[in-house]
mmCIF file of C-alpha atoms in Angstrom:
data_model
loop_
_atom_site.group_PDB
_atom_site.id
_atom_site.type_symbol
_atom_site.label_atom_id
_atom_site.label_comp_id
_atom_site.label_asym_id
_atom_site.label_seq_id
_atom_site.Cartn_x
_atom_site.Cartn_y
_atom_site.Cartn_z
ATOM 1 C CA MET J 8 32.980 126.008 -14.587
ATOM 2 C CA ALA J 9 35.344 123.968 -12.443
ATOM 3 C CA VAL J 10 38.854 123.836 -12.569
ATOM 4 C CA LEU J 11 40.659 120.339 -12.373
ATOM 5 C CA HIS J 12 44.141 120.480 -10.543
ATOM 6 C CA TYR J 13 46.498 117.775 -11.150
ATOM 7 C CA THR J 14 49.809 117.103 -9.030
ATOM 8 C CA LEU J 15 53.008 115.135 -10.187
ATOM 9 C CA ASP J 16 55.881 114.954 -7.452
ATOM 10 C CA PHE J 17 59.364 113.328 -7.915
ATOM 11 C CA LYS J 18 61.259 112.950 -4.570
ATOM 12 C CA LEU J 19 64.973 112.503 -5.487
ATOM 13 C CA ARG J 20 67.713 111.079 -3.412
ATOM 14 C CA ALA J 21 69.972 114.166 -4.189
ATOM 15 C CA PRO J 22 69.550 117.583 -5.948
ATOM 16 C CA ALA J 23 69.171 117.213 -9.518
ATOM 17 C CA ASP J 24 70.923 118.978 -12.445
ATOM 18 C CA VAL J 25 68.695 121.940 -12.915
ATOM 19 C CA SER J 26 69.875 123.082 -16.432
ATOM 20 C CA ALA J 27 70.219 119.614 -17.939
ATOM 21 C CA THR J 28 66.602 118.586 -16.569
ATOM 22 C CA VAL J 29 65.132 121.833 -17.914
ATOM 23 C CA ARG J 30 66.536 121.620 -21.294
ATOM 24 C CA GLY J 31 65.236 117.835 -21.312
ATOM 25 C CA LEU J 32 61.675 118.941 -20.581
ATOM 26 C CA GLN J 33 61.435 121.898 -23.087
ATOM 27 C CA SER J 34 60.349 120.035 -26.051
ATOM 28 C CA ILE J 35 57.409 118.568 -24.332
ATOM 29 C CA PHE J 36 56.068 122.313 -23.466
ATOM 30 C CA GLN J 37 56.876 123.489 -27.018
ATOM 31 C CA GLU J 38 54.717 120.534 -28.381
ATOM 32 C CA GLN J 39 51.794 121.645 -26.000
ATOM 33 C CA GLU J 40 52.473 125.263 -27.304
ATOM 34 C CA MET J 41 52.762 126.343 -23.774
ATOM 35 C CA THR J 42 54.840 129.459 -23.296
ATOM 36 C CA GLU J 43 57.296 129.536 -20.541
ATOM 37 C CA ASN J 44 57.750 132.333 -17.818
ATOM 38 C CA VAL J 45 60.835 131.726 -15.505
ATOM 39 C CA HIS J 46 60.486 133.329 -12.092
ATOM 40 C CA ASP J 47 63.233 134.334 -9.420
ATOM 41 C CA SER J 48 63.210 131.711 -6.682
ATOM 42 C CA GLU J 49 65.946 133.586 -4.871
ATOM 43 C CA GLY J 50 68.402 130.641 -4.974
ATOM 44 C CA GLN J 51 65.827 127.956 -4.074
ATOM 45 C CA GLY J 52 66.151 125.936 -7.288
ATOM 46 C CA TYR J 53 64.142 126.397 -10.574
ATOM 47 C CA LEU J 54 60.607 127.790 -10.868
ATOM 48 C CA ALA J 55 58.627 128.631 -13.905
ATOM 49 C CA THR J 56 55.023 128.883 -14.984
ATOM 50 C CA PHE J 57 53.615 127.791 -18.350
ATOM 51 C CA VAL J 58 50.498 128.804 -20.070
ATOM 52 C CA GLY J 59 48.865 126.888 -22.961
ATOM 53 C CA LYS J 60 45.803 126.188 -24.965
ATOM 54 C CA ASN J 61 42.289 126.164 -23.364
ATOM 55 C CA GLY J 62 43.412 128.137 -20.353
ATOM 56 C CA ARG J 63 46.113 125.461 -19.307
ATOM 57 C CA PHE J 64 48.402 126.757 -16.688
ATOM 58 C CA ALA J 65 51.186 124.793 -15.102
ATOM 59 C CA ILE J 66 53.931 125.177 -12.525
ATOM 60 C CA LEU J 67 57.143 123.413 -12.680
ATOM 61 C CA ARG J 68 59.458 123.783 -9.618
ATOM 62 C CA MET J 69 62.767 121.885 -9.077
ATOM 63 C CA HIS J 70 63.480 122.504 -5.266
ATOM 64 C CA SER J 71 67.011 122.879 -4.248
ATOM 65 C CA HIS J 72 66.862 119.987 -1.593
ATOM 66 C CA GLY J 73 65.910 117.641 -4.224
ATOM 67 C CA LEU J 74 62.144 117.539 -4.939
ATOM 68 C CA VAL J 75 60.535 118.223 -8.315
ATOM 69 C CA THR J 76 57.014 119.248 -8.251
ATOM 70 C CA PHE J 77 54.561 119.743 -11.287
ATOM 71 C CA ASP J 78 51.006 121.359 -11.053
ATOM 72 C CA LEU J 79 48.600 121.364 -13.988
ATOM 73 C CA GLN J 80 45.415 123.354 -13.809
ATOM 74 C CA CYS J 81 42.816 122.779 -16.528
ATOM 75 C CA LEU J 82 39.289 124.089 -17.067
ATOM 76 C CA GLU J 83 36.373 121.631 -16.872
ATOM 77 C CA GLY J 84 35.609 120.276 -20.450
ATOM 78 C CA ASP J 85 39.247 120.464 -21.601
ATOM 79 C CA ASP J 86 40.348 117.589 -23.620
ATOM 80 C CA VAL J 87 41.199 114.867 -21.306
ATOM 81 C CA VAL J 88 43.149 112.693 -23.590
ATOM 82 C CA GLN J 89 45.594 115.576 -24.319
ATOM 83 C CA VAL J 90 46.002 116.434 -20.622
ATOM 84 C CA ASP J 91 46.795 112.717 -19.964
ATOM 85 C CA ASN J 92 49.279 112.798 -22.900
ATOM 86 C CA LEU J 93 51.001 115.844 -21.521
ATOM 87 C CA LEU J 94 51.294 114.142 -17.984
ATOM 88 C CA ASN J 95 52.376 110.879 -19.443
ATOM 89 C CA ALA J 96 55.213 112.520 -21.535
ATOM 90 C CA LEU J 97 56.344 114.768 -18.542
ATOM 91 C CA GLU J 98 56.599 111.571 -16.194
ATOM 92 C CA LYS J 99 58.330 109.506 -18.940
ATOM 93 C CA LYS J 100 60.822 112.268 -19.599
ATOM 94 C CA LEU J 101 61.669 112.907 -16.020
ATOM 95 C CA LYS J 102 62.119 109.252 -15.263
ATOM 96 C CA ALA J 103 64.756 109.131 -17.976
ATOM 97 C CA LEU J 104 66.595 112.541 -17.055
ATOM 98 C CA LEU J 105 66.522 111.566 -13.420
ATOM 99 C CA ASP J 106 67.279 107.852 -13.787
ATOM 100 C CA GLY J 107 68.786 106.182 -10.747
ATOM 101 C CA ASN J 108 68.044 109.517 -8.617
ATOM 102 C CA ILE J 109 64.338 108.924 -8.160
ATOM 103 C CA GLN J 110 63.353 107.798 -4.682
ATOM 104 C CA ARG J 111 59.432 107.974 -5.066
ATOM 105 C CA ILE J 112 57.093 109.273 -7.852
ATOM 106 C CA LYS J 113 53.525 110.278 -6.769
ATOM 107 C CA ARG J 114 50.675 111.136 -9.249
ATOM 108 C CA LEU J 115 47.419 112.196 -7.904
ATOM 109 C CA PRO J 116 44.034 112.283 -9.543
ATOM 110 C CA ALA J 117 42.578 115.530 -10.406
ATOM 111 C CA LEU J 118 41.341 117.747 -7.407
ATOM 112 C CA ILE J 119 38.055 119.456 -8.703
ATOM 113 C CA ARG J 120 37.854 122.881 -7.494
ATOM 114 C CA GLY J 121 34.930 125.398 -7.822
ATOM 115 C CA SER J 122 32.396 122.810 -8.882
ATOM 116 C CA ASP J 123 28.691 123.296 -8.149
ATOM 117 C CA VAL J 124 28.471 120.340 -5.918
ATOM 118 C CA ASP J 125 31.440 120.331 -3.400
ATOM 119 C CA ARG J 126 32.653 116.697 -3.148
ATOM 120 C CA TYR J 127 35.569 117.371 -0.457
ATOM 121 C CA TRP J 128 34.769 117.380 3.328
ATOM 122 C CA PRO J 129 37.080 116.965 6.317
ATOM 123 C CA THR J 130 36.761 114.284 8.739
ATOM 124 C CA ALA J 131 36.992 114.703 12.512
ATOM 125 C CA ASP J 132 40.534 114.137 12.687
ATOM 126 C CA GLY J 133 41.446 116.581 9.915
ATOM 127 C CA ARG J 134 41.909 114.430 6.884
ATOM 128 C CA LEU J 135 40.243 115.393 3.620
ATOM 129 C CA MET J 136 37.935 112.868 1.888
ATOM 130 C CA GLU J 137 36.543 112.940 -1.521
ATOM 131 C CA TYR J 138 32.949 111.609 -1.863
ATOM 132 C CA ASP J 139 31.061 110.681 -4.943
ATOM 133 C CA ILE J 140 28.447 113.468 -4.125
ATOM 134 C CA ASP J 141 26.141 114.214 -7.340
ATOM 135 C CA GLU J 142 23.314 116.477 -5.718
ATOM 136 C CA VAL J 143 22.599 118.954 -3.028
ATOM 137 C CA VAL J 144 19.253 117.894 -1.594
ATOM 138 C CA TYR J 145 18.945 120.357 1.111
ATOM 139 C CA GLU J 146 20.813 123.619 2.314
ATOM 140 C CA LYS J 147 19.822 125.812 4.903
ATOM 141 C CA GLU J 148 21.567 128.248 7.500
ATOM 142 C CA SER J 149 19.643 127.794 10.842
ATOM 143 C CA ALA J 150 19.836 129.810 13.825
ATOM 144 C CA TYR J 151 22.157 127.200 15.312
ATOM 145 C CA GLN J 152 24.171 125.911 12.544
ATOM 146 C CA ASN J 153 24.740 125.501 8.748
ATOM 147 C CA ILE J 154 22.758 122.237 7.598
ATOM 148 C CA LYS J 155 23.308 120.270 4.545
ATOM 149 C CA ILE J 156 22.047 117.149 2.841
ATOM 150 C CA LEU J 157 23.976 115.943 -0.002
ATOM 151 C CA HIS J 158 23.443 112.762 -1.899
ATOM 152 C CA SER J 159 26.360 110.342 -2.501
ATOM 153 C CA LEU J 160 26.093 107.418 -4.845
ATOM 154 C CA GLN J 161 27.874 105.311 -2.357
ATOM 155 C CA PHE J 162 26.491 106.217 1.062
ATOM 156 C CA GLY J 163 23.093 107.756 0.127
ATOM 157 C CA ASN J 164 21.780 111.014 1.717
ATOM 158 C CA MET J 165 24.536 112.457 3.946
ATOM 159 C CA LEU J 166 23.912 115.089 6.693
ATOM 160 C CA ILE J 167 26.592 117.650 6.953
ATOM 161 C CA LEU J 168 26.464 120.327 10.124
ATOM 162 C CA ASN J 169 28.908 123.064 9.850
ATOM 163 C CA GLY J 170 31.022 121.493 7.413
ATOM 164 C CA ASP J 171 31.488 118.030 9.321
ATOM 165 C CA VAL J 172 29.901 114.969 8.129
ATOM 166 C CA ASN J 173 27.534 113.575 10.799
ATOM 167 C CA LEU J 174 25.976 110.518 9.271
ATOM 168 C CA ALA J 175 24.535 108.913 6.220
ATOM 169 C CA GLU J 176 21.918 106.447 5.218
ATOM 170 C CA SER J 177 24.499 103.751 4.912
ATOM 171 C CA ASP J 178 24.964 104.068 8.476
ATOM 172 C CA LEU J 179 21.681 102.108 9.199
ATOM 173 C CA PRO J 180 23.622 98.898 10.252
ATOM 174 C CA TYR J 181 25.120 101.189 13.189
ATOM 175 C CA THR J 182 21.396 102.114 14.257
ATOM 176 C CA GLN J 183 20.288 98.520 13.946
ATOM 177 C CA ALA J 184 23.272 97.260 16.270
ATOM 178 C CA ILE J 185 22.580 100.018 18.863
ATOM 179 C CA MET J 186 18.949 98.854 19.056
ATOM 180 C CA GLY J 187 19.874 95.162 19.518
ATOM 181 C CA SER J 188 19.548 93.993 15.835
ATOM 182 C CA GLY J 189 15.983 92.598 16.218
ATOM 183 C CA LYS J 190 16.581 91.112 19.431
ATOM 184 C CA GLU J 191 15.053 93.432 21.515
ATOM 185 C CA HIS J 192 11.084 94.347 21.033
ATOM 186 C CA TYR J 193 9.900 97.777 21.415
ATOM 187 C CA ALA J 194 6.279 97.793 20.788
ATOM 188 C CA GLY J 195 4.151 99.098 23.401
ATOM 189 C CA LYS J 196 7.034 100.115 25.537
ATOM 190 C CA GLU J 197 8.539 103.550 26.659
ATOM 191 C CA ILE J 198 11.848 104.276 25.041
ATOM 192 C CA LEU J 199 14.496 107.032 26.283
ATOM 193 C CA ILE J 200 16.847 108.244 23.822
ATOM 194 C CA LEU J 201 19.745 110.281 25.510
ATOM 195 C CA GLY J 202 21.636 112.393 23.042
ATOM 196 C CA GLY J 203 20.522 113.649 19.643
ATOM 197 C CA GLY J 204 19.474 110.493 18.165
ATOM 198 C CA ASP J 205 22.825 109.821 16.273
ATOM 199 C CA GLY J 206 22.301 107.447 13.487
ATOM 200 C CA GLY J 207 18.576 108.085 12.982
ATOM 201 C CA ILE J 208 17.545 105.930 16.087
ATOM 202 C CA LEU J 209 14.347 108.253 16.565
ATOM 203 C CA HIS J 210 13.304 107.185 12.880
ATOM 204 C CA GLU J 211 13.821 103.610 13.466
ATOM 205 C CA ALA J 212 12.244 103.514 16.928
ATOM 206 C CA VAL J 213 9.123 104.975 15.479
ATOM 207 C CA LYS J 214 8.515 102.043 13.050
ATOM 208 C CA LEU J 215 8.441 99.782 16.047
ATOM 209 C CA LYS J 216 5.357 101.397 17.359
ATOM 210 C CA PRO J 217 6.343 101.994 20.965
ATOM 211 C CA LYS J 218 4.138 103.465 23.705
ATOM 212 C CA MET J 219 6.162 106.686 24.037
ATOM 213 C CA ILE J 220 9.553 108.100 23.013
ATOM 214 C CA THR J 221 11.515 110.638 24.986
ATOM 215 C CA MET J 222 14.530 112.289 23.841
ATOM 216 C CA VAL J 223 16.962 114.049 26.300
ATOM 217 C CA GLU J 224 19.893 116.043 24.682
#
């Protein structure tokens, strides 16, 4: 059972009236039958948690420097329409209460945590990417590294080594470009591949019936 994590942020031009804003939002949480618990934020604005039906859990925080954040966690299989209605009602109400003071609104799609198939993988420069992965094709902890082959609807099979995405079946044009895009002929020739054969070069080279292939890493 996975958890869906929704986020809604309001970046304000100036700190909001906490008391008035909170009073204006109470009816929404009451309609959702969510129980409020206010926490001591040590003078750093307003912080409250809400627990509702079907395991819903929310955190509302009004930061003293002028930022309103709302985080909502729901169990997979929860009523999507009800969840969407809650987020829509909250966003609409905050727009009305903070009218003229809003600099930016950011609402993100749900982050899926703890699912059987992990769809989030970091890039080489530290960014987090979500892939449309629907299947774990292969997974093994070798003597040298962790090896995963995951299937993506968009990219085909993807090779992931030690948590880093290396290549996918969709990288074939990259391989073809390295090999000359059909302008070079390899049949009966000797081929030297320097490195690990990135992009599936060895696999493609074998198809061209060379005399010999040597790989040097």
